[in-house]
Short mmCIF file of C-alpha atoms and ligand atoms in Angstrom, two decimals:
data_model
loop_
_atom_site.label_atom_id
_atom_site.label_comp_id
_atom_site.label_asym_id
_atom_site.label_seq_id
_atom_site.Cartn_x
_atom_site.Cartn_y
_atom_site.Cartn_z
CA MET A 100 2.89 22.43 -20.68
CA ASP A 101 3.11 25.45 -18.14
CA THR A 102 5.72 28.02 -17.61
CA ALA A 103 6.44 26.98 -14.44
CA LEU A 104 6.74 23.31 -15.61
CA ASP A 105 8.71 24.52 -18.89
CA THR A 106 11.48 26.48 -17.11
CA THR A 107 11.79 23.74 -14.27
CA PHE A 108 12.38 20.79 -17.39
CA ALA A 109 14.78 23.08 -19.30
CA GLN A 110 16.35 23.06 -15.57
CA VAL A 111 16.81 19.24 -15.61
CA LEU A 112 18.03 19.10 -18.81
CA ARG A 113 20.91 21.58 -18.20
CA ARG A 114 21.49 19.93 -14.60
CA SER A 115 21.14 16.81 -15.85
CA PRO A 116 22.46 16.24 -19.78
CA GLY A 117 22.98 13.04 -21.34
CA GLU A 118 20.29 11.38 -18.74
CA VAL A 119 17.63 10.43 -20.93
CA GLU A 120 15.78 7.69 -19.13
CA PHE A 121 15.55 10.45 -15.99
CA HIS A 122 14.67 13.08 -18.67
CA GLN A 123 11.78 10.92 -20.03
CA ALA A 124 10.68 10.28 -16.73
CA VAL A 125 10.50 13.77 -15.47
CA ARG A 126 8.68 14.70 -18.65
CA GLU A 127 6.32 11.86 -18.75
CA VAL A 128 5.06 13.42 -14.87
CA PHE A 129 5.59 17.09 -16.01
CA ASP A 130 3.24 16.44 -18.64
CA SER A 131 0.03 15.72 -16.57
CA LEU A 132 1.21 18.25 -14.02
CA GLY A 133 -0.34 21.62 -15.68
CA PRO A 134 -4.25 21.32 -14.43
CA VAL A 135 -2.95 20.86 -10.76
CA LEU A 136 -0.34 23.58 -10.82
CA ARG A 137 -3.26 26.06 -12.38
CA LYS A 138 -5.47 25.08 -9.17
CA ASN A 139 -2.67 25.27 -6.13
CA PRO A 140 -0.06 27.83 -6.99
CA GLN A 141 1.26 27.30 -3.36
CA TYR A 142 3.44 24.87 -5.35
CA ALA A 143 4.92 27.33 -7.10
CA ASP A 144 5.85 29.81 -4.67
CA ALA A 145 7.52 26.97 -2.92
CA ALA A 146 9.67 25.86 -5.65
CA VAL A 147 8.12 22.17 -5.12
CA LEU A 148 8.50 21.18 -8.23
CA GLU A 149 12.03 22.34 -8.33
CA ARG A 150 12.86 20.13 -5.33
CA ILE A 151 11.05 17.40 -6.24
CA CYS A 152 13.20 16.99 -9.15
CA GLU A 153 16.69 16.92 -6.99
CA PRO A 154 17.28 14.11 -5.28
CA GLU A 155 18.34 15.02 -1.11
CA ARG A 156 21.36 13.21 -1.70
CA GLN A 157 23.32 11.25 -4.47
CA ILE A 158 25.94 8.82 -3.51
CA ILE A 159 28.56 7.39 -6.15
CA PHE A 160 31.12 4.57 -4.84
CA ARG A 161 34.02 2.27 -5.49
CA VAL A 162 33.29 -1.12 -5.34
CA PRO A 163 36.36 -3.33 -5.30
CA TRP A 164 36.02 -6.95 -5.39
CA VAL A 165 38.48 -10.38 -6.43
CA ASP A 166 37.12 -12.85 -9.11
CA ASP A 167 37.66 -16.32 -8.90
CA ALA A 168 40.57 -16.13 -11.09
CA GLY A 169 42.23 -13.64 -8.62
CA ARG A 170 41.60 -10.57 -10.72
CA VAL A 171 40.88 -7.44 -9.28
CA ARG A 172 37.57 -6.32 -10.46
CA ILE A 173 35.93 -2.31 -9.87
CA ASN A 174 32.56 -1.46 -10.34
CA ARG A 175 30.56 1.42 -9.40
CA GLY A 176 27.91 1.88 -7.24
CA PHE A 177 25.10 3.65 -6.19
CA ARG A 178 22.06 4.88 -3.89
CA VAL A 179 19.88 8.09 -4.96
CA GLU A 180 18.00 9.14 -1.87
CA TYR A 181 15.69 10.44 -4.15
CA ASN A 182 12.79 11.87 -1.30
CA SER A 183 11.67 11.60 2.33
CA ALA A 184 8.82 13.75 2.97
CA LEU A 185 6.73 11.05 3.63
CA GLY A 186 9.08 8.50 4.75
CA PRO A 187 12.33 6.83 5.19
CA PHE A 188 13.81 6.69 1.40
CA LYS A 189 12.34 3.41 -0.23
CA GLY A 190 13.53 1.20 -3.08
CA GLY A 191 15.27 -0.92 -4.74
CA LEU A 192 19.12 -2.06 -5.68
CA ARG A 193 19.57 -3.02 -9.46
CA PHE A 194 22.84 -5.10 -10.74
CA HIS A 195 23.01 -4.50 -14.55
CA PRO A 196 25.64 -3.41 -17.09
CA SER A 197 23.40 -0.89 -17.95
CA VAL A 198 23.30 1.00 -14.34
CA ASN A 199 24.63 4.14 -14.51
CA LEU A 200 23.33 7.18 -12.11
CA GLY A 201 20.84 8.26 -15.16
CA ILE A 202 18.74 5.09 -14.65
CA ILE A 203 19.20 5.26 -11.15
CA LYS A 204 17.91 8.59 -10.95
CA PHE A 205 15.21 7.91 -13.57
CA LEU A 206 13.99 4.94 -11.44
CA GLY A 207 14.30 6.77 -7.96
CA PHE A 208 11.92 9.67 -9.42
CA GLU A 209 10.21 6.83 -10.28
CA GLN A 210 9.59 5.50 -7.10
CA VAL A 211 9.01 8.60 -5.48
CA PHE A 212 5.42 8.56 -6.97
CA LYS A 213 4.87 4.89 -6.68
CA ASN A 214 5.39 4.92 -3.20
CA ALA A 215 3.09 7.89 -2.66
CA LEU A 216 0.49 6.20 -4.45
CA THR A 217 0.48 2.95 -2.42
CA GLY A 218 -0.86 5.42 0.71
CA MET A 219 2.16 4.05 2.94
CA PRO A 220 4.80 6.12 4.90
CA ILE A 221 7.89 5.18 2.32
CA GLY A 222 9.86 8.00 0.80
CA GLY A 223 11.59 7.13 -2.48
CA GLY A 224 14.71 5.98 -3.45
CA LYS A 225 16.98 4.00 -5.99
CA GLY A 226 20.49 2.25 -6.21
CA GLY A 227 22.42 -0.40 -7.64
CA SER A 228 25.82 -0.80 -9.50
CA ASP A 229 26.91 -1.71 -13.04
CA PHE A 230 27.86 -5.26 -11.64
CA ASP A 231 26.70 -7.93 -13.84
CA PRO A 232 25.95 -10.84 -11.67
CA ARG A 233 25.32 -13.14 -15.15
CA GLY A 234 27.94 -15.68 -15.66
CA CYS A 235 29.66 -15.25 -11.86
CA SER A 236 30.03 -17.88 -9.29
CA ASP A 237 28.25 -17.88 -6.00
CA GLY A 238 31.36 -16.66 -4.01
CA GLU A 239 31.72 -14.09 -7.06
CA VAL A 240 28.22 -12.68 -5.97
CA MET A 241 28.83 -12.81 -2.53
CA ARG A 242 31.95 -11.20 -2.66
CA PHE A 243 30.87 -8.76 -4.63
CA CYS A 244 27.60 -7.76 -2.33
CA GLN A 245 29.90 -7.45 0.43
CA SER A 246 32.08 -4.92 -0.79
CA PHE A 247 29.07 -3.14 -1.92
CA MET A 248 27.59 -3.11 1.40
CA THR A 249 30.92 -2.14 2.92
CA GLU A 250 30.44 1.51 1.37
CA LEU A 251 26.77 1.63 1.85
CA TYR A 252 26.02 0.61 5.15
CA ARG A 253 26.95 4.00 6.60
CA HIS A 254 24.20 5.41 4.50
CA ILE A 255 21.20 3.65 5.02
CA GLY A 256 19.03 2.07 8.31
CA GLU A 257 15.32 1.06 9.59
CA TYR A 258 14.58 5.10 9.67
CA THR A 259 17.07 6.02 7.28
CA ASP A 260 16.78 4.89 3.57
CA VAL A 261 15.83 0.92 3.19
CA PRO A 262 16.95 -0.70 -0.18
CA ALA A 263 15.19 -3.89 -1.65
CA GLY A 264 15.48 -6.28 -4.60
CA ASP A 265 15.32 -4.84 -7.74
CA ILE A 266 17.01 -6.36 -11.77
CA GLY A 267 19.62 -8.36 -10.93
CA VAL A 268 18.99 -8.05 -6.97
CA GLY A 269 16.69 -11.30 -5.79
CA GLY A 270 16.77 -13.08 -2.60
CA ARG A 271 20.13 -14.44 -2.75
CA GLU A 272 21.65 -10.95 -3.01
CA ILE A 273 19.20 -9.25 -0.44
CA GLY A 274 21.21 -12.73 2.05
CA TYR A 275 24.73 -11.56 1.24
CA LEU A 276 23.97 -8.20 1.95
CA PHE A 277 21.82 -8.26 5.21
CA GLY A 278 24.86 -10.75 6.07
CA GLN A 279 27.52 -8.11 6.01
CA TYR A 280 25.38 -5.02 7.19
CA LYS A 281 24.53 -6.74 10.16
CA ARG A 282 27.89 -8.05 10.95
CA ILE A 283 29.19 -4.34 10.38
CA THR A 284 27.02 -2.84 12.46
CA ASN A 285 27.07 -5.48 15.27
CA ARG A 286 22.93 -4.76 14.88
CA TYR A 287 20.27 -7.53 13.94
CA GLU A 288 18.33 -4.56 12.05
CA SER A 289 16.50 -6.30 9.97
CA ALA A 290 14.15 -3.60 8.80
CA VAL A 291 16.95 -2.47 6.98
CA LEU A 292 16.21 -4.39 3.82
CA THR A 293 13.40 -5.84 2.16
CA GLY A 294 12.96 -9.13 -0.05
CA LYS A 295 14.56 -10.98 2.91
CA GLY A 296 14.08 -14.83 3.68
CA LEU A 297 11.27 -16.33 5.29
CA THR A 298 13.75 -17.69 8.39
CA TRP A 299 15.31 -14.30 8.82
CA GLY A 300 12.83 -11.63 9.01
CA GLY A 301 11.33 -11.73 5.49
CA SER A 302 7.59 -11.51 4.74
CA LEU A 303 5.34 -14.08 2.87
CA VAL A 304 4.10 -12.75 -0.67
CA ARG A 305 6.93 -10.42 -1.19
CA THR A 306 8.45 -12.77 -3.52
CA GLU A 307 4.98 -12.75 -5.47
CA ALA A 308 4.08 -9.30 -4.78
CA THR A 309 4.49 -7.27 -7.88
CA GLY A 310 3.78 -9.46 -10.75
CA TYR A 311 0.78 -10.69 -8.70
CA GLY A 312 0.04 -6.75 -7.77
CA ALA A 313 0.34 -5.87 -11.85
CA VAL A 314 -2.38 -8.48 -12.48
CA LEU A 315 -4.74 -7.40 -9.85
CA PHE A 316 -4.34 -3.82 -11.26
CA ALA A 317 -5.21 -5.09 -14.63
CA GLN A 318 -8.22 -7.28 -13.44
CA GLU A 319 -9.55 -3.75 -11.61
CA MET A 320 -9.27 -1.95 -14.62
CA LEU A 321 -10.78 -4.35 -16.67
CA LYS A 322 -13.83 -4.64 -14.41
CA ALA A 323 -14.15 -0.89 -14.26
CA ARG A 324 -15.18 -1.71 -17.55
CA GLY A 325 -17.67 -4.46 -17.36
CA GLU A 326 -14.75 -6.77 -18.39
CA SER A 327 -12.06 -9.46 -17.09
CA LEU A 328 -8.90 -11.64 -17.81
CA GLU A 329 -10.85 -14.94 -17.55
CA GLY A 330 -10.27 -16.94 -21.03
CA ARG A 331 -8.13 -13.55 -22.40
CA ARG A 332 -4.81 -14.37 -24.07
CA VAL A 333 -2.03 -12.57 -22.55
CA ALA A 334 1.65 -11.40 -23.09
CA VAL A 335 4.18 -11.50 -20.42
CA SER A 336 7.53 -9.88 -21.44
CA GLY A 337 10.60 -11.09 -19.14
CA ALA A 338 11.52 -13.88 -17.64
CA GLY A 339 12.63 -12.80 -13.94
CA ASN A 340 10.55 -12.40 -10.76
CA VAL A 341 7.78 -9.60 -12.32
CA ALA A 342 7.34 -12.01 -15.03
CA ILE A 343 6.68 -15.45 -13.17
CA TYR A 344 4.53 -14.51 -10.57
CA ALA A 345 2.56 -11.93 -12.93
CA ILE A 346 2.30 -15.40 -15.31
CA GLU A 347 1.01 -17.29 -11.85
CA LYS A 348 -1.53 -14.80 -10.92
CA ALA A 349 -2.41 -14.13 -14.29
CA GLN A 350 -3.45 -18.15 -14.84
CA ALA A 351 -5.10 -18.51 -11.57
CA LEU A 352 -7.70 -15.80 -12.88
CA GLY A 353 -8.75 -17.73 -15.80
CA ALA A 354 -6.30 -16.17 -18.61
CA ARG A 355 -3.91 -18.13 -21.39
CA VAL A 356 -0.62 -16.80 -21.08
CA VAL A 357 0.91 -17.24 -24.23
CA THR A 358 4.69 -15.86 -24.59
CA PHE A 359 7.32 -14.76 -22.33
CA SER A 360 11.09 -13.55 -22.93
CA ASP A 361 14.85 -12.89 -22.45
CA SER A 362 17.21 -10.49 -23.97
CA SER A 363 18.04 -13.27 -26.20
CA GLY A 364 14.34 -13.82 -27.72
CA TYR A 365 10.62 -15.08 -26.97
CA VAL A 366 9.20 -18.28 -26.00
CA VAL A 367 5.28 -19.39 -27.76
CA ASP A 368 3.35 -21.76 -26.04
CA GLU A 369 0.20 -21.96 -27.30
CA ASP A 370 -0.77 -24.50 -25.10
CA GLY A 371 -0.31 -21.88 -22.09
CA VAL A 372 2.84 -21.94 -19.92
CA ASP A 373 4.49 -24.06 -17.77
CA LEU A 374 4.85 -22.24 -14.75
CA ASP A 375 6.94 -25.14 -13.03
CA LEU A 376 8.94 -26.08 -16.24
CA LEU A 377 9.29 -22.02 -16.45
CA LYS A 378 10.07 -21.68 -12.52
CA ASP A 379 12.89 -24.34 -12.90
CA VAL A 380 14.46 -23.35 -15.73
CA LYS A 381 15.03 -19.78 -14.21
CA GLU A 382 14.98 -19.68 -10.11
CA VAL A 383 16.28 -23.35 -9.91
CA GLN A 384 18.45 -23.73 -12.72
CA ARG A 385 19.06 -19.70 -13.60
CA GLY A 386 19.05 -20.21 -17.10
CA ARG A 387 18.23 -18.82 -20.60
CA VAL A 388 14.36 -18.93 -21.91
CA ALA A 389 15.79 -21.10 -24.79
CA ASP A 390 16.45 -23.71 -22.51
CA TYR A 391 12.19 -24.14 -21.86
CA VAL A 392 11.62 -25.20 -25.48
CA ASP A 393 14.45 -27.89 -25.14
CA ARG A 394 12.18 -29.77 -22.63
CA ARG A 395 9.02 -28.54 -23.94
CA PRO A 396 8.91 -29.50 -27.73
CA ARG A 397 5.80 -27.78 -29.07
CA ALA A 398 6.76 -24.37 -27.65
CA GLU A 399 8.84 -22.15 -30.04
CA PHE A 400 11.67 -20.15 -29.43
CA VAL A 401 12.23 -16.94 -31.87
CA ALA A 402 15.35 -15.76 -31.44
CA GLY A 403 15.81 -11.80 -31.31
CA GLY A 404 12.59 -10.24 -33.01
CA SER A 405 9.82 -8.21 -30.46
CA ILE A 406 7.41 -10.52 -28.73
CA TRP A 407 5.14 -7.70 -29.25
CA ASP A 408 4.31 -9.62 -32.99
CA VAL A 409 2.36 -12.33 -30.71
CA PRO A 410 -1.38 -11.17 -31.03
CA VAL A 411 -2.50 -11.31 -27.30
CA GLU A 412 -5.86 -8.92 -25.82
CA VAL A 413 -3.84 -7.99 -23.09
CA ALA A 414 0.07 -6.99 -22.66
CA LEU A 415 2.15 -6.92 -19.72
CA PRO A 416 5.55 -5.75 -20.09
CA CYS A 417 7.50 -7.11 -17.02
CA ALA A 418 10.81 -7.01 -18.54
CA THR A 419 12.89 -3.48 -18.22
CA GLN A 420 12.90 0.36 -20.03
CA ASN A 421 11.53 1.39 -23.32
CA GLU A 422 10.85 -2.44 -24.29
CA LEU A 423 7.63 -1.63 -25.79
CA THR A 424 8.49 1.07 -28.61
CA GLU A 425 5.61 3.01 -31.29
CA GLU A 426 6.17 0.02 -33.19
CA ASP A 427 5.34 -2.74 -31.24
CA ALA A 428 2.19 -0.84 -30.16
CA LYS A 429 1.27 -0.76 -33.44
CA SER A 430 1.66 -4.83 -34.15
CA LEU A 431 -0.31 -4.88 -30.20
CA LEU A 432 -3.21 -3.07 -32.23
CA ARG A 433 -3.36 -4.56 -35.49
CA GLY A 434 -3.12 -8.30 -32.81
CA GLY A 435 -6.34 -6.94 -31.20
CA VAL A 436 -4.62 -6.34 -28.07
CA VAL A 437 -7.11 -3.81 -24.92
CA ALA A 438 -5.31 -3.63 -22.07
CA VAL A 439 -1.52 -2.66 -21.18
CA VAL A 440 -0.14 -3.25 -17.67
CA GLU A 441 2.81 -1.96 -16.75
CA GLY A 442 5.10 -4.77 -14.67
CA ALA A 443 8.16 -3.22 -15.13
CA ASN A 444 9.41 0.62 -14.95
CA MET A 445 8.83 2.50 -17.75
CA PRO A 446 8.95 -0.10 -20.16
CA THR A 447 6.15 1.56 -22.92
CA THR A 448 7.75 4.36 -24.47
CA ALA A 449 6.37 7.99 -24.64
CA ASP A 450 5.22 7.48 -28.54
CA ALA A 451 4.00 4.21 -27.69
CA VAL A 452 2.02 5.32 -24.71
CA ALA A 453 0.64 7.99 -26.51
CA LEU A 454 -0.42 5.59 -29.44
CA LEU A 455 -2.23 3.09 -27.24
CA GLN A 456 -4.10 5.83 -25.22
CA GLU A 457 -5.25 7.54 -28.20
CA SER A 458 -6.68 3.92 -29.87
CA GLY A 459 -8.51 3.40 -26.71
CA VAL A 460 -6.26 0.98 -24.79
CA LEU A 461 -6.66 0.42 -21.15
CA PHE A 462 -2.72 1.77 -20.01
CA ALA A 463 -1.72 1.32 -16.41
CA PRO A 464 1.65 3.23 -15.71
CA GLY A 465 4.12 0.77 -14.00
CA LYS A 466 4.11 3.67 -10.98
CA ALA A 467 0.76 2.44 -10.29
CA ALA A 468 0.62 -1.26 -11.41
CA ASN A 469 3.72 -2.11 -9.96
CA ALA A 470 3.50 -0.90 -6.86
CA GLY A 471 2.46 -3.78 -5.08
CA GLY A 472 6.22 -4.54 -5.16
CA VAL A 473 7.15 -2.22 -2.86
CA ALA A 474 3.80 -1.60 -0.67
CA THR A 475 4.85 -5.35 -0.06
CA SER A 476 8.14 -4.26 1.37
CA ALA A 477 6.41 -1.48 3.52
CA LEU A 478 3.98 -4.42 4.98
CA GLU A 479 7.25 -6.67 5.44
CA MET A 480 9.13 -3.58 7.34
CA GLN A 481 5.71 -3.31 9.51
CA GLN A 482 6.09 -6.89 10.62
CA ASN A 483 9.66 -6.71 11.28
CA ALA A 484 9.09 -3.44 13.57
CA SER A 485 6.01 -5.70 15.18
CA ARG A 486 8.39 -8.63 15.48
CA ASP A 487 5.70 -10.50 13.85
CA SER A 488 5.32 -12.47 10.62
CA TRP A 489 1.83 -12.62 9.13
CA SER A 490 0.16 -15.45 7.37
CA PHE A 491 0.42 -15.76 3.46
CA ASP A 492 -3.73 -15.05 3.25
CA TYR A 493 -3.43 -12.04 5.32
CA THR A 494 -0.76 -10.68 3.65
CA ALA A 495 -1.95 -11.03 0.11
CA ASP A 496 -5.08 -9.65 1.58
CA ARG A 497 -3.35 -6.41 2.38
CA LEU A 498 -2.16 -6.68 -1.02
CA THR A 499 -5.13 -6.88 -3.04
CA GLN A 500 -6.55 -4.16 -0.98
CA ILE A 501 -3.96 -1.41 -1.44
CA MET A 502 -3.70 -2.61 -5.34
CA VAL A 503 -7.60 -1.80 -5.52
CA SER A 504 -7.09 1.16 -3.32
CA ILE A 505 -4.20 2.44 -5.96
CA HIS A 506 -6.61 1.64 -9.08
CA ASP A 507 -9.67 3.75 -7.56
CA ARG A 508 -7.03 6.62 -6.63
CA CYS A 509 -5.84 6.80 -9.90
CA ALA A 510 -9.51 6.00 -11.61
CA GLN A 511 -10.65 9.28 -9.24
CA THR A 512 -8.59 11.48 -10.17
CA ALA A 513 -8.76 11.54 -13.58
CA GLU A 514 -12.00 11.63 -13.49
CA GLU A 515 -11.72 14.47 -10.94
CA TYR A 516 -9.59 15.76 -13.61
CA GLY A 517 -12.07 15.62 -16.70
CA GLU A 518 -10.11 12.36 -18.14
CA PRO A 519 -11.97 9.80 -17.16
CA GLY A 520 -9.29 6.33 -17.84
CA ASN A 521 -7.03 7.87 -18.06
CA TYR A 522 -4.44 6.23 -15.55
CA VAL A 523 -1.39 8.02 -16.43
CA LEU A 524 -2.93 11.50 -15.80
CA GLY A 525 -4.66 9.88 -12.29
CA ALA A 526 -1.24 8.02 -11.06
CA ASN A 527 0.88 11.18 -11.99
CA ILE A 528 -1.58 13.92 -10.05
CA ALA A 529 -2.40 11.74 -7.06
CA GLY A 530 1.00 10.68 -6.71
CA PHE A 531 2.67 13.90 -6.94
CA GLN A 532 0.14 15.43 -4.42
CA ARG A 533 0.58 13.60 -1.83
CA VAL A 534 4.31 14.31 -1.82
CA ALA A 535 4.04 18.03 -2.51
CA ASN A 536 1.48 18.39 0.23
CA ALA A 537 3.80 16.79 2.54
CA MET A 538 7.23 18.82 1.43
CA LEU A 539 4.30 22.17 1.95
CA ALA A 540 3.99 20.86 5.28
CA LEU A 541 7.74 20.44 6.13
CA GLY A 542 8.61 23.51 5.15
CA ILE A 543 11.65 24.74 2.84
CA VAL A 544 14.04 21.94 3.56
N1 LIG B 831 12.16 -2.81 -7.19
C1 LIG B 831 11.08 -2.79 -6.79
C2 LIG B 831 10.18 -1.50 -7.39
O1 LIG B 831 10.47 -1.12 -8.57
C3 LIG B 831 10.72 -2.77 -5.39
C4 LIG B 831 11.25 -1.87 -4.51
C5 LIG B 831 10.84 -2.12 -3.02
O2 LIG B 831 10.56 -2.96 -2.70
O3 LIG B 831 11.79 -1.17 -1.97
O4 LIG B 831 9.31 -0.98 -6.82
#
């Protein structure tokens, strides 16, 4: 790395000890920025690197709630308002026991560049809690969300900070959060949250957008090499919102998705995933992937183990951070993988990314490939601002245009910097420059 990058990275390590995922996310971006800094000394002069690593504001709060047994429970809530050079802070809320400040900072940092790549007027932020909705009753989830919003409401707003969903936060949680915000503020401020239900300000296609977008990105990347998804064997890890709609779009484009997973193991279905069944298991019953096999006897459930041992041509990690390691990358290479597209945020470890790229595998980083979700959130904000609601087809077309333009922006930037086909470099540089230029224009703030 260049000296300015080295110095700033050392400062990040010193200021945020122990936040390993945050360090990893910063490192990955910094590894791409050397040539940009050499071309643009104005960034160093205005300390853009140091400023871009330091969130504008970090909020940590207590979330007390009462469970069904009448016991008082305490969780920790977070909102990291990372960068608002391009627009109001924008990014999801994650409810998962693994959540801590370092996780939210890594996600917020990624979000800044991802949102910049969409070309839409949104800054970056992220939040959440170490609350675990799994096993909680509906009433418990509601009381938790109400308590969480009772603190969060004072920090957010249509022009300030606009949260949405992430792991553990879907339509149900957004509903309870919006209800409490509306009640406290006495305002029907639709654009304060995205991912809303269709009858109360939500947008068509938002539910599908992250998964659809990742597959559209995969299709564009293959197209640039004269190939396509048609007839390909595909693995999609995870079984949440991103995974389900990645499977749906991949199947619509003629691919055969043979496997999906959750934290207990993975399912292999050589006949191709029965998506109606998977949706029923996950979205209606809120069950585990093993339940799928009970109702589909020819499919196999493998407890534990790695989904990346299943030989496929295209891999879409859509579960969580660091789920695809160097060992997994070796398995994928043995299985004949040609493309890896990140549907989740930072699911591939740095070693695994390096190995895949050295081996000539097409690799799409999440900040480009999974940007369809947040981009469609920005479309939801547009509809809210104009008190309009668009048709499915119109919104889906907008999403397609956005994914194609993100792909092209990354590809062109990589080419400009002498590394054609390096989507990691292209995404990092294109995202960084958009934010950095806005920061320069706004002065030292
Ligand atoms: N959590 C999603 C992401 O990682 C979506 C955020 C949003 O829609 O604001 O990009």
